[in-house]
CSV table of N, CA and C and ligand atoms in Angstrom, one decimal:
chain,number,residue,atom,x,y,z
A,1,UNK,N,16.6,-24.0,1.2
A,1,UNK,CA,17.5,-24.9,0.5
A,1,UNK,C,18.8,-24.9,1.2
A,2,UNK,N,19.1,-25.7,2.1
A,2,UNK,CA,20.4,-25.5,2.7
A,2,UNK,C,21.5,-26.3,2.0
A,3,UNK,N,21.6,-25.8,0.7
A,3,UNK,CA,22.8,-26.4,-0.2
A,3,UNK,C,23.5,-25.2,-0.8
A,4,UNK,N,24.5,-25.3,-1.4
A,4,UNK,CA,25.2,-24.5,-2.3
A,4,UNK,C,25.4,-23.2,-1.4
A,5,UNK,N,26.3,-22.3,-2.2
A,5,UNK,CA,26.7,-21.1,-1.4
A,5,UNK,C,25.9,-19.9,-1.9
A,6,UNK,N,24.8,-19.6,-1.2
A,6,UNK,CA,23.9,-18.5,-1.4
A,6,UNK,C,24.0,-17.5,-0.4
A,7,UNK,N,24.3,-16.4,-0.9
A,7,UNK,CA,24.4,-15.2,0.2
A,7,UNK,C,23.1,-14.4,0.1
A,8,UNK,N,22.4,-14.3,1.2
A,8,UNK,CA,21.2,-13.4,1.1
A,8,UNK,C,21.6,-11.9,0.8
A,9,UNK,N,20.9,-11.4,-0.1
A,9,UNK,CA,21.0,-9.9,-0.4
A,9,UNK,C,20.0,-9.1,0.1
A,10,UNK,N,18.7,-9.6,-0.2
A,10,UNK,CA,17.5,-8.8,0.3
A,10,UNK,C,16.7,-9.9,1.0
A,11,UNK,N,16.4,-9.7,2.3
A,11,UNK,CA,15.8,-10.7,3.2
A,11,UNK,C,14.3,-10.6,2.9
A,12,UNK,N,13.5,-11.5,3.5
A,12,UNK,CA,12.0,-11.5,3.4
A,12,UNK,C,11.4,-10.2,3.9
A,13,UNK,N,11.9,-9.9,5.0
A,13,UNK,CA,11.3,-8.8,5.8
A,13,UNK,C,11.6,-7.5,5.0
A,14,UNK,N,12.7,-7.2,4.5
A,14,UNK,CA,12.9,-6.2,3.7
A,14,UNK,C,12.2,-6.0,2.5
A,15,UNK,N,12.0,-7.2,1.9
A,15,UNK,CA,11.2,-7.4,0.5
A,15,UNK,C,9.8,-6.9,0.9
A,16,UNK,N,9.2,-7.5,2.0
A,16,UNK,CA,7.9,-7.3,2.3
A,16,UNK,C,7.5,-5.8,2.6
A,17,UNK,N,8.5,-5.1,3.3
A,17,UNK,CA,8.3,-3.9,3.8
A,17,UNK,C,8.4,-2.8,2.5
A,18,UNK,N,9.2,-3.1,1.6
A,18,UNK,CA,9.4,-2.3,0.4
A,18,UNK,C,8.2,-2.5,-0.6
A,19,UNK,N,7.7,-3.6,-0.8
A,19,UNK,CA,6.5,-4.0,-1.5
A,19,UNK,C,5.3,-3.4,-1.0
A,20,UNK,N,5.1,-3.4,0.4
A,20,UNK,CA,4.0,-2.7,0.9
A,20,UNK,C,4.1,-1.2,0.5
A,21,UNK,N,5.2,-0.7,0.6
A,21,UNK,CA,5.2,0.8,0.3
A,21,UNK,C,4.8,1.1,-1.2
A,22,UNK,N,5.5,0.1,-2.1
A,22,UNK,CA,5.1,0.5,-3.6
A,22,UNK,C,3.7,0.3,-3.7
A,23,UNK,N,3.2,-0.8,-3.2
A,23,UNK,CA,1.6,-1.0,-3.3
A,23,UNK,C,0.8,0.1,-2.9
A,24,UNK,N,1.2,0.7,-1.7
A,24,UNK,CA,0.6,2.0,-1.2
A,24,UNK,C,0.6,3.2,-2.2
A,25,UNK,N,1.9,3.3,-2.8
A,25,UNK,CA,2.1,4.2,-3.8
A,25,UNK,C,1.2,4.1,-5.0
A,26,UNK,N,1.1,2.9,-5.6
A,26,UNK,CA,0.4,2.7,-6.9
A,26,UNK,C,-1.0,3.0,-6.4
A,27,UNK,N,-1.6,2.5,-5.2
A,27,UNK,CA,-3.0,2.5,-4.8
A,27,UNK,C,-3.4,4.1,-4.8
A,28,UNK,N,-2.4,4.9,-4.3
A,28,UNK,CA,-2.6,6.5,-4.1
A,28,UNK,C,-2.6,7.0,-5.4
A,29,UNK,N,-1.7,6.6,-6.3
A,29,UNK,CA,-1.5,7.3,-7.7
A,29,UNK,C,-2.5,6.9,-8.7
A,30,UNK,N,-3.3,5.7,-8.3
A,30,UNK,CA,-4.4,5.4,-9.3
A,30,UNK,C,-5.8,5.4,-8.7
A,31,UNK,N,-5.8,6.1,-7.7
A,31,UNK,CA,-7.1,6.2,-6.9
A,31,UNK,C,-8.3,6.4,-7.8
A,32,UNK,N,-9.3,5.6,-7.6
A,32,UNK,CA,-10.6,5.8,-8.5
A,32,UNK,C,-10.5,5.1,-9.8
A,33,UNK,N,-9.3,4.4,-10.0
A,33,UNK,CA,-9.3,3.7,-11.3
A,33,UNK,C,-9.0,2.3,-11.3
A,34,UNK,N,-9.2,1.6,-12.4
A,34,UNK,CA,-8.9,0.1,-12.3
A,34,UNK,C,-7.4,-0.1,-13.0
A,35,UNK,N,-6.7,-0.9,-12.4
A,35,UNK,CA,-5.3,-1.2,-13.1
A,35,UNK,C,-5.2,-2.6,-13.7
A,36,UNK,N,-4.6,-2.6,-14.6
A,36,UNK,CA,-4.4,-3.8,-15.3
A,36,UNK,C,-2.9,-4.2,-15.1
A,37,UNK,N,-2.6,-5.2,-14.2
A,37,UNK,CA,-1.3,-5.6,-13.9
A,37,UNK,C,-0.8,-6.6,-14.8
A,38,UNK,N,0.3,-6.3,-15.4
A,38,UNK,CA,1.0,-7.2,-16.3
A,38,UNK,C,2.3,-7.9,-15.8
A,39,UNK,N,2.3,-9.0,-15.2
A,39,UNK,CA,3.5,-9.5,-14.7
A,39,UNK,C,4.2,-10.1,-16.0
A,40,UNK,N,5.6,-10.0,-15.9
A,40,UNK,CA,6.2,-10.6,-17.0
A,40,UNK,C,6.8,-11.9,-16.5
A,41,UNK,N,6.4,-13.0,-17.0
A,41,UNK,CA,6.9,-14.3,-16.6
A,41,UNK,C,8.1,-14.8,-17.1
A,42,UNK,N,9.0,-15.4,-16.5
A,42,UNK,CA,8.5,-16.3,-15.4
A,42,UNK,C,9.1,-15.4,-14.1
A,43,UNK,N,10.0,-14.7,-14.2
A,43,UNK,CA,10.8,-14.1,-13.2
A,43,UNK,C,10.0,-13.3,-12.1
A,44,UNK,N,8.9,-12.6,-12.6
A,44,UNK,CA,8.2,-11.6,-11.7
A,44,UNK,C,7.0,-12.2,-10.8
A,45,UNK,N,6.9,-13.5,-11.0
A,45,UNK,CA,5.8,-14.3,-10.5
A,45,UNK,C,5.6,-14.0,-9.0
A,46,UNK,N,6.7,-14.0,-8.2
A,46,UNK,CA,6.6,-13.9,-6.8
A,46,UNK,C,6.3,-12.5,-6.5
A,47,UNK,N,7.0,-11.7,-6.9
A,47,UNK,CA,6.9,-10.0,-6.8
A,47,UNK,C,5.6,-9.8,-7.1
A,48,UNK,N,5.0,-10.2,-8.2
A,48,UNK,CA,3.7,-9.9,-8.6
A,48,UNK,C,2.7,-10.4,-7.6
A,49,UNK,N,2.8,-11.5,-7.1
A,49,UNK,CA,1.7,-12.1,-6.3
A,49,UNK,C,1.8,-11.4,-4.9
A,50,UNK,N,2.9,-10.7,-4.5
A,50,UNK,CA,2.9,-10.1,-3.1
A,50,UNK,C,2.5,-8.5,-3.6
A,51,UNK,N,2.9,-8.0,-4.7
A,51,UNK,CA,2.6,-6.6,-5.0
A,51,UNK,C,1.0,-6.4,-5.3
A,52,UNK,N,0.6,-7.5,-6.0
A,52,UNK,CA,-1.0,-7.5,-6.2
A,52,UNK,C,-1.6,-7.3,-4.8
A,53,UNK,N,-1.4,-8.0,-3.9
A,53,UNK,CA,-2.0,-8.0,-2.6
A,53,UNK,C,-1.7,-6.8,-1.8
A,54,UNK,N,-0.7,-6.1,-2.2
A,54,UNK,CA,-0.5,-4.8,-1.5
A,54,UNK,C,-1.2,-3.6,-2.3
A,55,UNK,N,-2.0,-3.8,-3.3
A,55,UNK,CA,-2.6,-2.8,-4.1
A,55,UNK,C,-4.1,-2.9,-3.7
A,56,UNK,N,-4.6,-1.7,-3.2
A,56,UNK,CA,-6.0,-1.7,-2.8
A,56,UNK,C,-6.9,-1.0,-3.9
A,57,UNK,N,-7.0,-1.7,-5.0
A,57,UNK,CA,-7.7,-1.1,-6.2
A,57,UNK,C,-8.5,-2.2,-7.0
A,58,UNK,N,-9.5,-1.8,-7.7
A,58,UNK,CA,-9.9,-3.0,-8.7
A,58,UNK,C,-8.8,-3.1,-9.6
A,59,UNK,N,-8.5,-4.5,-9.8
A,59,UNK,CA,-7.4,-5.0,-10.7
A,59,UNK,C,-7.7,-6.1,-11.6
A,60,UNK,N,-7.1,-6.2,-12.7
A,60,UNK,CA,-7.1,-7.3,-13.5
A,60,UNK,C,-5.7,-7.7,-13.7
A,61,UNK,N,-5.4,-9.0,-14.0
A,61,UNK,CA,-4.0,-9.4,-14.0
A,61,UNK,C,-3.9,-10.1,-15.4
A,62,UNK,N,-3.0,-9.7,-16.2
A,62,UNK,CA,-2.9,-10.4,-17.5
A,62,UNK,C,-1.4,-10.7,-17.6
A,63,UNK,N,-1.1,-12.0,-17.8
A,63,UNK,CA,0.4,-12.4,-17.8
A,63,UNK,C,0.9,-12.3,-19.2
A,64,UNK,N,2.3,-12.0,-19.2
A,64,UNK,CA,2.9,-11.9,-20.4
A,64,UNK,C,4.1,-12.6,-20.3
A,65,UNK,N,4.1,-13.8,-21.1
A,65,UNK,CA,5.3,-14.7,-21.2
A,65,UNK,C,6.4,-14.2,-22.1
A,66,UNK,N,7.7,-14.0,-21.4
A,66,UNK,CA,8.8,-13.5,-22.3
A,66,UNK,C,10.0,-14.4,-22.1
A,67,UNK,N,10.8,-14.6,-23.1
A,67,UNK,CA,12.0,-15.3,-22.9
A,67,UNK,C,13.2,-14.3,-23.5
A,68,UNK,N,14.1,-14.0,-22.7
A,68,UNK,CA,15.1,-13.0,-23.1
A,68,UNK,C,16.4,-13.3,-22.6
A,69,UNK,N,16.7,-14.5,-22.1
A,69,UNK,CA,17.9,-14.7,-21.3
A,69,UNK,C,18.3,-16.1,-21.6
A,70,UNK,N,19.7,-16.4,-21.7
A,70,UNK,CA,20.1,-17.7,-21.5
A,70,UNK,C,21.4,-17.8,-20.7
A,71,UNK,N,21.3,-18.6,-19.5
A,71,UNK,CA,22.4,-18.6,-18.6
A,71,UNK,C,22.3,-17.3,-17.9
A,72,UNK,N,23.6,-16.6,-17.6
A,72,UNK,CA,23.6,-15.3,-17.0
A,72,UNK,C,23.9,-14.2,-18.0
A,73,UNK,N,24.0,-14.5,-19.3
A,73,UNK,CA,24.2,-13.3,-20.2
A,73,UNK,C,22.9,-12.7,-20.9
A,74,UNK,N,22.7,-11.3,-20.9
A,74,UNK,CA,21.6,-10.9,-21.5
A,74,UNK,C,21.7,-10.9,-23.1
A,75,UNK,N,20.8,-11.4,-23.8
A,75,UNK,CA,21.1,-11.6,-25.3
A,75,UNK,C,20.4,-10.5,-25.9
A,76,UNK,N,19.3,-9.8,-25.4
A,76,UNK,CA,18.8,-8.5,-26.0
A,76,UNK,C,17.8,-9.1,-27.1
A,77,UNK,N,17.8,-10.5,-27.2
A,77,UNK,CA,16.7,-11.1,-28.2
A,77,UNK,C,15.5,-11.6,-27.3
A,78,UNK,N,14.5,-10.9,-27.7
A,78,UNK,CA,13.2,-11.0,-26.8
A,78,UNK,C,12.1,-11.8,-27.6
A,79,UNK,N,11.5,-12.7,-27.0
A,79,UNK,CA,10.5,-13.3,-27.6
A,79,UNK,C,9.3,-13.6,-26.6
A,80,UNK,N,8.1,-13.2,-27.3
A,80,UNK,CA,6.9,-13.3,-26.6
A,80,UNK,C,6.4,-14.8,-26.6
A,81,UNK,N,6.5,-15.6,-25.5
A,81,UNK,CA,5.9,-16.9,-25.4
A,81,UNK,C,4.5,-17.2,-25.0
A,82,UNK,N,4.1,-16.1,-24.5
A,82,UNK,CA,2.7,-16.1,-24.1
A,82,UNK,C,2.0,-14.7,-24.1
A,83,UNK,N,1.0,-14.4,-24.9
A,83,UNK,CA,0.7,-12.9,-24.9
A,83,UNK,C,-0.5,-12.7,-24.1
A,84,UNK,N,-1.0,-11.4,-23.9
A,84,UNK,CA,-2.1,-11.0,-23.1
A,84,UNK,C,-3.2,-11.7,-23.8
A,85,UNK,N,-4.2,-11.8,-23.0
A,85,UNK,CA,-5.4,-12.5,-23.5
A,85,UNK,C,-6.5,-11.6,-23.9
A,86,UNK,N,-6.4,-10.2,-23.4
A,86,UNK,CA,-7.4,-9.2,-23.8
A,86,UNK,C,-6.6,-7.9,-24.1
A,87,UNK,N,-7.6,-7.0,-24.6
A,87,UNK,CA,-7.1,-5.6,-25.1
A,87,UNK,C,-6.8,-4.8,-23.9
A,88,UNK,N,-5.7,-4.1,-24.0
A,88,UNK,CA,-5.4,-3.0,-22.9
A,88,UNK,C,-5.7,-1.5,-23.4
A,89,UNK,N,-6.3,-1.5,-24.5
A,89,UNK,CA,-6.6,-0.2,-25.0
A,89,UNK,C,-7.3,0.7,-23.9
A,90,UNK,N,-7.0,1.9,-23.8
A,90,UNK,CA,-7.6,2.8,-22.9
A,90,UNK,C,-7.6,2.4,-21.4
A,91,UNK,N,-6.8,1.5,-21.1
A,91,UNK,CA,-6.6,0.9,-19.7
A,91,UNK,C,-5.4,1.5,-19.1
A,92,UNK,N,-5.3,1.6,-17.6
A,92,UNK,CA,-4.2,1.9,-17.0
A,92,UNK,C,-3.4,0.6,-16.5
A,93,UNK,N,-2.3,0.5,-17.3
A,93,UNK,CA,-1.5,-0.7,-17.3
A,93,UNK,C,-0.2,-0.5,-16.5
A,94,UNK,N,0.1,-1.5,-15.7
A,94,UNK,CA,1.4,-1.6,-14.9
A,94,UNK,C,2.2,-2.8,-15.2
A,95,UNK,N,3.3,-2.6,-15.9
A,95,UNK,CA,4.1,-3.9,-16.1
A,95,UNK,C,4.9,-4.3,-14.8
A,96,UNK,N,4.8,-5.5,-14.4
A,96,UNK,CA,5.6,-6.0,-13.3
A,96,UNK,C,6.8,-6.8,-13.7
A,97,UNK,N,8.0,-6.3,-13.4
A,97,UNK,CA,9.1,-7.0,-13.7
A,97,UNK,C,9.9,-7.4,-12.7
A,98,UNK,N,10.8,-8.5,-12.9
A,98,UNK,CA,11.7,-8.8,-11.6
A,98,UNK,C,12.9,-7.8,-11.5
A,99,UNK,N,13.6,-7.7,-12.7
A,99,UNK,CA,14.7,-6.8,-12.7
A,99,UNK,C,14.9,-6.2,-14.1
A,100,UNK,N,15.5,-4.9,-14.1
A,100,UNK,CA,15.8,-4.2,-15.2
A,100,UNK,C,17.4,-4.2,-15.2
A,101,UNK,N,17.9,-5.0,-16.2
A,101,UNK,CA,19.4,-5.1,-16.2
A,101,UNK,C,20.0,-4.3,-17.3
A,102,UNK,N,20.0,-4.8,-18.5
A,102,UNK,CA,20.5,-3.9,-19.5
A,102,UNK,C,19.5,-3.0,-20.1
A,103,UNK,N,18.2,-3.2,-19.8
A,103,UNK,CA,16.9,-2.4,-20.1
A,103,UNK,C,16.6,-2.8,-21.5
A,104,UNK,N,17.2,-3.8,-22.2
A,104,UNK,CA,16.7,-4.1,-23.5
A,104,UNK,C,15.4,-4.7,-23.5
A,105,UNK,N,15.1,-5.8,-22.7
A,105,UNK,CA,13.7,-6.3,-22.5
A,105,UNK,C,12.7,-5.3,-22.3
A,106,UNK,N,13.0,-4.5,-21.3
A,106,UNK,CA,12.0,-3.4,-21.0
A,106,UNK,C,11.4,-2.3,-22.1
A,107,UNK,N,12.7,-2.0,-22.8
A,107,UNK,CA,12.5,-1.2,-23.8
A,107,UNK,C,11.6,-1.9,-25.0
A,108,UNK,N,12.0,-3.1,-25.3
A,108,UNK,CA,11.1,-4.0,-26.3
A,108,UNK,C,9.5,-3.9,-25.8
A,109,UNK,N,9.5,-4.2,-24.5
A,109,UNK,CA,8.2,-4.4,-23.9
A,109,UNK,C,7.4,-3.1,-24.0
A,110,UNK,N,8.0,-2.0,-23.7
A,110,UNK,CA,7.3,-0.6,-23.6
A,110,UNK,C,6.9,-0.4,-25.1
A,111,UNK,N,7.8,-0.5,-26.0
A,111,UNK,CA,7.4,-0.3,-27.5
A,111,UNK,C,6.3,-1.2,-27.9
A,112,UNK,N,6.4,-2.4,-27.5
A,112,UNK,CA,5.2,-3.3,-27.9
A,112,UNK,C,3.9,-2.9,-27.3
A,113,UNK,N,3.9,-2.7,-25.9
A,113,UNK,CA,2.5,-2.4,-25.4
A,113,UNK,C,2.1,-1.0,-25.7
A,114,UNK,N,2.9,0.0,-26.0
A,114,UNK,CA,2.6,1.3,-26.3
A,114,UNK,C,1.6,1.2,-27.6
A,115,UNK,N,2.0,0.2,-28.6
A,115,UNK,CA,1.2,0.2,-29.9
A,115,UNK,C,-0.2,-0.3,-29.6
A,116,UNK,N,-0.5,-0.8,-28.3
A,116,UNK,CA,-1.9,-1.3,-28.1
A,116,UNK,C,-2.7,-0.2,-27.3
A,117,UNK,N,-2.0,1.1,-27.4
A,117,UNK,CA,-2.7,2.1,-27.0
A,117,UNK,C,-3.3,2.2,-25.6
A,118,UNK,N,-2.8,1.9,-24.7
A,118,UNK,CA,-3.2,2.0,-23.2
A,118,UNK,C,-3.4,3.3,-22.8
A,119,UNK,N,-4.3,3.6,-21.8
A,119,UNK,CA,-4.5,5.0,-21.3
A,119,UNK,C,-3.1,5.6,-20.6
A,120,UNK,N,-2.7,4.6,-19.8
A,120,UNK,CA,-1.3,4.8,-19.2
A,120,UNK,C,-0.5,3.6,-19.1
A,121,UNK,N,0.8,3.8,-19.0
A,121,UNK,CA,1.7,2.5,-19.0
A,121,UNK,C,2.8,2.8,-18.1
A,122,UNK,N,2.9,2.0,-16.9
A,122,UNK,CA,4.0,2.3,-16.0
A,122,UNK,C,4.5,1.1,-15.7
A,123,UNK,N,5.8,1.1,-15.1
A,123,UNK,CA,6.7,0.0,-14.8
A,123,UNK,C,6.9,-0.1,-13.3
A,124,UNK,N,6.7,-1.3,-12.8
A,124,UNK,CA,7.1,-1.6,-11.6
A,124,UNK,C,8.2,-2.8,-11.6
A,125,UNK,N,9.4,-2.4,-11.1
A,125,UNK,CA,10.4,-3.5,-11.2
A,125,UNK,C,11.1,-3.7,-9.7
A,126,UNK,N,11.1,-4.9,-9.4
A,126,UNK,CA,11.7,-5.2,-8.1
A,126,UNK,C,13.1,-4.8,-7.9
A,127,UNK,N,13.8,-5.0,-9.2
A,127,UNK,CA,15.3,-4.7,-8.9
A,127,UNK,C,15.7,-3.9,-10.1
A,128,UNK,N,16.9,-3.1,-10.0
A,128,UNK,CA,17.4,-2.4,-11.1
A,128,UNK,C,19.0,-2.5,-10.8
A,129,UNK,N,19.7,-2.9,-12.0
A,129,UNK,CA,21.1,-3.2,-11.9
A,129,UNK,C,21.8,-2.0,-12.8
A,130,UNK,N,21.8,-0.8,-12.5
A,130,UNK,CA,22.1,0.3,-13.4
A,130,UNK,C,23.6,0.1,-14.0
A,131,UNK,N,24.5,-0.6,-13.3
A,131,UNK,CA,25.8,-0.6,-13.8
A,131,UNK,C,25.8,-1.4,-15.1
A,132,UNK,N,24.8,-2.1,-15.5
A,132,UNK,CA,24.7,-2.8,-16.9
A,132,UNK,C,23.9,-2.3,-17.7
A,133,UNK,N,23.2,-1.1,-17.5
A,133,UNK,CA,22.4,-0.5,-18.4
A,133,UNK,C,23.0,-0.1,-19.8
A,134,UNK,N,22.2,-0.6,-20.8
A,134,UNK,CA,22.7,-0.2,-22.3
A,134,UNK,C,21.7,0.8,-22.7
A,135,UNK,N,20.4,0.8,-22.3
A,135,UNK,CA,19.4,1.8,-22.7
A,135,UNK,C,18.7,2.2,-21.4
A,136,UNK,N,18.5,3.6,-21.4
A,136,UNK,CA,17.8,4.2,-20.1
A,136,UNK,C,16.4,3.7,-20.1
A,137,UNK,N,15.9,3.4,-18.9
A,137,UNK,CA,14.5,3.0,-18.6
A,137,UNK,C,14.1,3.8,-17.5
A,138,UNK,N,13.0,4.5,-17.7
A,138,UNK,CA,12.4,5.0,-16.4
A,138,UNK,C,11.6,4.2,-15.7
A,139,UNK,N,12.0,3.7,-14.5
A,139,UNK,CA,11.3,2.7,-13.7
A,139,UNK,C,10.3,3.6,-12.7
A,140,UNK,N,8.9,3.5,-12.9
A,140,UNK,CA,8.1,4.2,-12.2
A,140,UNK,C,8.1,3.8,-10.6
A,141,UNK,N,8.0,2.6,-10.5
A,141,UNK,CA,8.0,2.1,-9.0
A,141,UNK,C,9.2,0.9,-9.0
A,142,UNK,N,10.1,1.2,-8.2
A,142,UNK,CA,11.4,0.5,-8.1
A,142,UNK,C,11.5,0.0,-6.7
A,143,UNK,N,11.7,-1.3,-6.5
A,143,UNK,CA,12.0,-1.8,-5.2
A,143,UNK,C,13.4,-1.5,-4.6
A,144,UNK,N,14.4,-2.1,-5.5
A,144,UNK,CA,15.8,-1.9,-4.9
A,144,UNK,C,16.7,-1.6,-6.0
A,145,UNK,N,17.9,-0.8,-5.9
A,145,UNK,CA,19.0,-0.8,-6.7
A,145,UNK,C,20.0,-1.7,-6.3
A,146,UNK,N,20.5,-2.5,-7.2
A,146,UNK,CA,21.6,-3.5,-6.7
A,146,UNK,C,22.9,-3.2,-7.4
A,147,UNK,N,23.9,-3.8,-6.9
A,147,UNK,CA,25.2,-3.8,-7.6
A,147,UNK,C,25.2,-4.9,-8.8
A,148,UNK,N,26.4,-4.8,-9.6
A,148,UNK,CA,26.4,-5.7,-10.7
A,148,UNK,C,26.8,-7.2,-10.2
A,149,UNK,N,25.8,-7.9,-9.6
A,149,UNK,CA,25.8,-9.1,-9.3
A,149,UNK,C,24.7,-10.0,-9.8
A,150,UNK,N,25.0,-11.2,-10.2
A,150,UNK,CA,23.9,-12.1,-10.6
A,150,UNK,C,23.1,-12.6,-9.6
A,151,UNK,N,21.8,-12.2,-9.5
A,151,UNK,CA,20.9,-12.6,-8.2
A,151,UNK,C,20.0,-13.7,-8.7
A,152,UNK,N,19.6,-14.3,-7.7
A,152,UNK,CA,18.6,-15.5,-7.9
A,152,UNK,C,17.8,-15.4,-6.7
A,153,UNK,N,16.5,-16.1,-6.7
A,153,UNK,CA,15.5,-16.3,-5.7
A,153,UNK,C,14.4,-15.2,-5.9
A,154,UNK,N,13.4,-15.5,-5.2
A,154,UNK,CA,12.1,-14.6,-5.2
A,154,UNK,C,11.6,-14.4,-6.7
A,155,UNK,N,11.7,-15.5,-7.4
A,155,UNK,CA,11.2,-15.5,-8.9
A,155,UNK,C,12.5,-15.6,-9.8
A,156,UNK,N,13.5,-15.0,-9.4
A,156,UNK,CA,14.7,-14.9,-10.3
A,156,UNK,C,15.4,-16.3,-10.4
A,157,UNK,N,16.0,-16.7,-11.5
A,157,UNK,CA,16.4,-18.0,-11.7
A,157,UNK,C,18.0,-18.0,-12.2
A,158,UNK,N,18.6,-19.1,-12.0
A,158,UNK,CA,19.9,-19.4,-12.8
A,158,UNK,C,19.5,-20.7,-13.5
A,159,UNK,N,19.4,-20.6,-14.9
A,159,UNK,CA,19.3,-21.7,-15.6
A,159,UNK,C,17.9,-22.3,-15.0
A,160,UNK,N,16.8,-21.8,-14.7
A,160,UNK,CA,15.6,-22.4,-14.3
A,160,UNK,C,15.5,-22.7,-12.9
A,161,UNK,N,16.5,-22.5,-12.2
A,161,UNK,CA,16.5,-23.0,-10.6
A,161,UNK,C,16.6,-21.8,-9.8
A,162,UNK,N,16.1,-22.0,-8.5
A,162,UNK,CA,16.3,-21.1,-7.4
A,162,UNK,C,15.0,-20.2,-7.4
A,163,UNK,N,14.0,-20.2,-8.3
A,163,UNK,CA,13.0,-19.3,-8.3
A,163,UNK,C,12.1,-19.2,-7.0
A,164,UNK,N,12.1,-20.5,-6.2
A,164,UNK,CA,11.3,-20.6,-5.0
A,164,UNK,C,11.9,-20.1,-3.8
A,165,UNK,N,13.3,-19.6,-3.9
A,165,UNK,CA,13.8,-19.1,-2.6
A,165,UNK,C,13.0,-17.8,-2.1
A,166,UNK,N,12.6,-17.6,-0.9
A,166,UNK,CA,11.8,-16.6,-0.5
A,166,UNK,C,12.6,-15.2,-0.4
A,167,UNK,N,13.9,-15.2,-0.6
A,167,UNK,CA,14.5,-14.0,-0.5
A,167,UNK,C,15.4,-13.8,-1.9
A,168,UNK,N,16.0,-12.6,-2.2
A,168,UNK,CA,16.9,-12.5,-3.1
A,168,UNK,C,18.3,-12.7,-2.7
A,169,UNK,N,19.0,-13.6,-3.5
A,169,UNK,CA,20.4,-14.0,-3.0
A,169,UNK,C,21.3,-13.9,-4.2
A,170,UNK,N,22.6,-14.2,-3.8
A,170,UNK,CA,23.6,-14.2,-4.8
A,170,UNK,C,24.2,-15.5,-4.7
A,171,UNK,N,24.3,-16.0,-5.9
A,171,UNK,CA,24.9,-17.4,-6.0
A,171,UNK,C,26.5,-17.3,-6.1
A,172,UNK,N,27.1,-17.7,-5.1
A,172,UNK,CA,28.5,-17.7,-5.3
A,172,UNK,C,29.0,-19.0,-5.8
A,173,UNK,N,29.5,-18.9,-7.1
A,173,UNK,CA,29.9,-20.0,-7.9
A,173,UNK,C,31.2,-20.5,-7.7
B,1,LIG,P1,17.6,-6.9,-19.4
B,1,LIG,O1,16.9,-7.2,-21.0
B,1,LIG,O2,19.0,-7.2,-19.7
B,1,LIG,O3,17.2,-5.8,-18.9
B,1,LIG,O4,17.3,-8.4,-18.8
B,1,LIG,C1,16.0,-8.6,-18.3
B,1,LIG,C2,15.8,-9.9,-17.8
B,1,LIG,O5,17.0,-10.8,-17.7
B,1,LIG,C3,15.0,-10.0,-16.6
B,1,LIG,O6,13.7,-10.0,-16.6
B,1,LIG,C4,15.6,-11.3,-15.9
B,1,LIG,O7,14.8,-12.3,-16.3
B,1,LIG,C5,17.0,-11.6,-16.5
B,1,LIG,N1,18.0,-11.0,-15.6
B,1,LIG,C6,18.9,-10.0,-15.6
B,1,LIG,N2,19.6,-10.0,-14.7
B,1,LIG,C7,19.4,-11.2,-13.9
B,1,LIG,C8,19.9,-11.6,-12.6
B,1,LIG,O8,20.9,-11.0,-12.1
B,1,LIG,N3,19.6,-12.8,-12.2
B,1,LIG,C9,18.5,-13.4,-12.9
B,1,LIG,N4,17.8,-13.0,-14.0
B,1,LIG,C10,18.4,-11.8,-14.6
């Protein structure tokens, strides 16, 4: 999109390289097991598609629809808009998120999914913005730590837009 002022923060090549590494790590650490990938919609759809292809294991994918954000401010109010379609009891589950910002969404998700008694529950997040953390979250598989900037692209949106950019960028308003 050759419009607006978008600064590239993480380019396609850098994303692909790091995601291949995370996929290899997940494959190694879950060798001999099946993993249930749980991408959190909508923001993680692109990361999840690339990460899933970098994992060499039997997998199932169960999408979870969440709404937790309005504009650029985290509200901490989380709503499940579309739930998993099957039980994850006794399964090895990996939540796939686009970004852990305040940590409120992930904390809610962890608590919610733990009640479903998975055998293991891990988090893969493409991005982490520690400067805005309100609750500590242990991210098992992290792509990149970023500064306190609002990012768009590669699945991330600003009011619903920019999710289709192939890189992570900063919108200079
Ligand atoms: P948290 O609850 O504050 O950790 O926010 C989590 C959710 O807010 C993420 O899954 C994103 O959907 C959204 N979010 C947080 N920071 C950004 C950003 O910089 N750009 C786009 N979405 C963001």
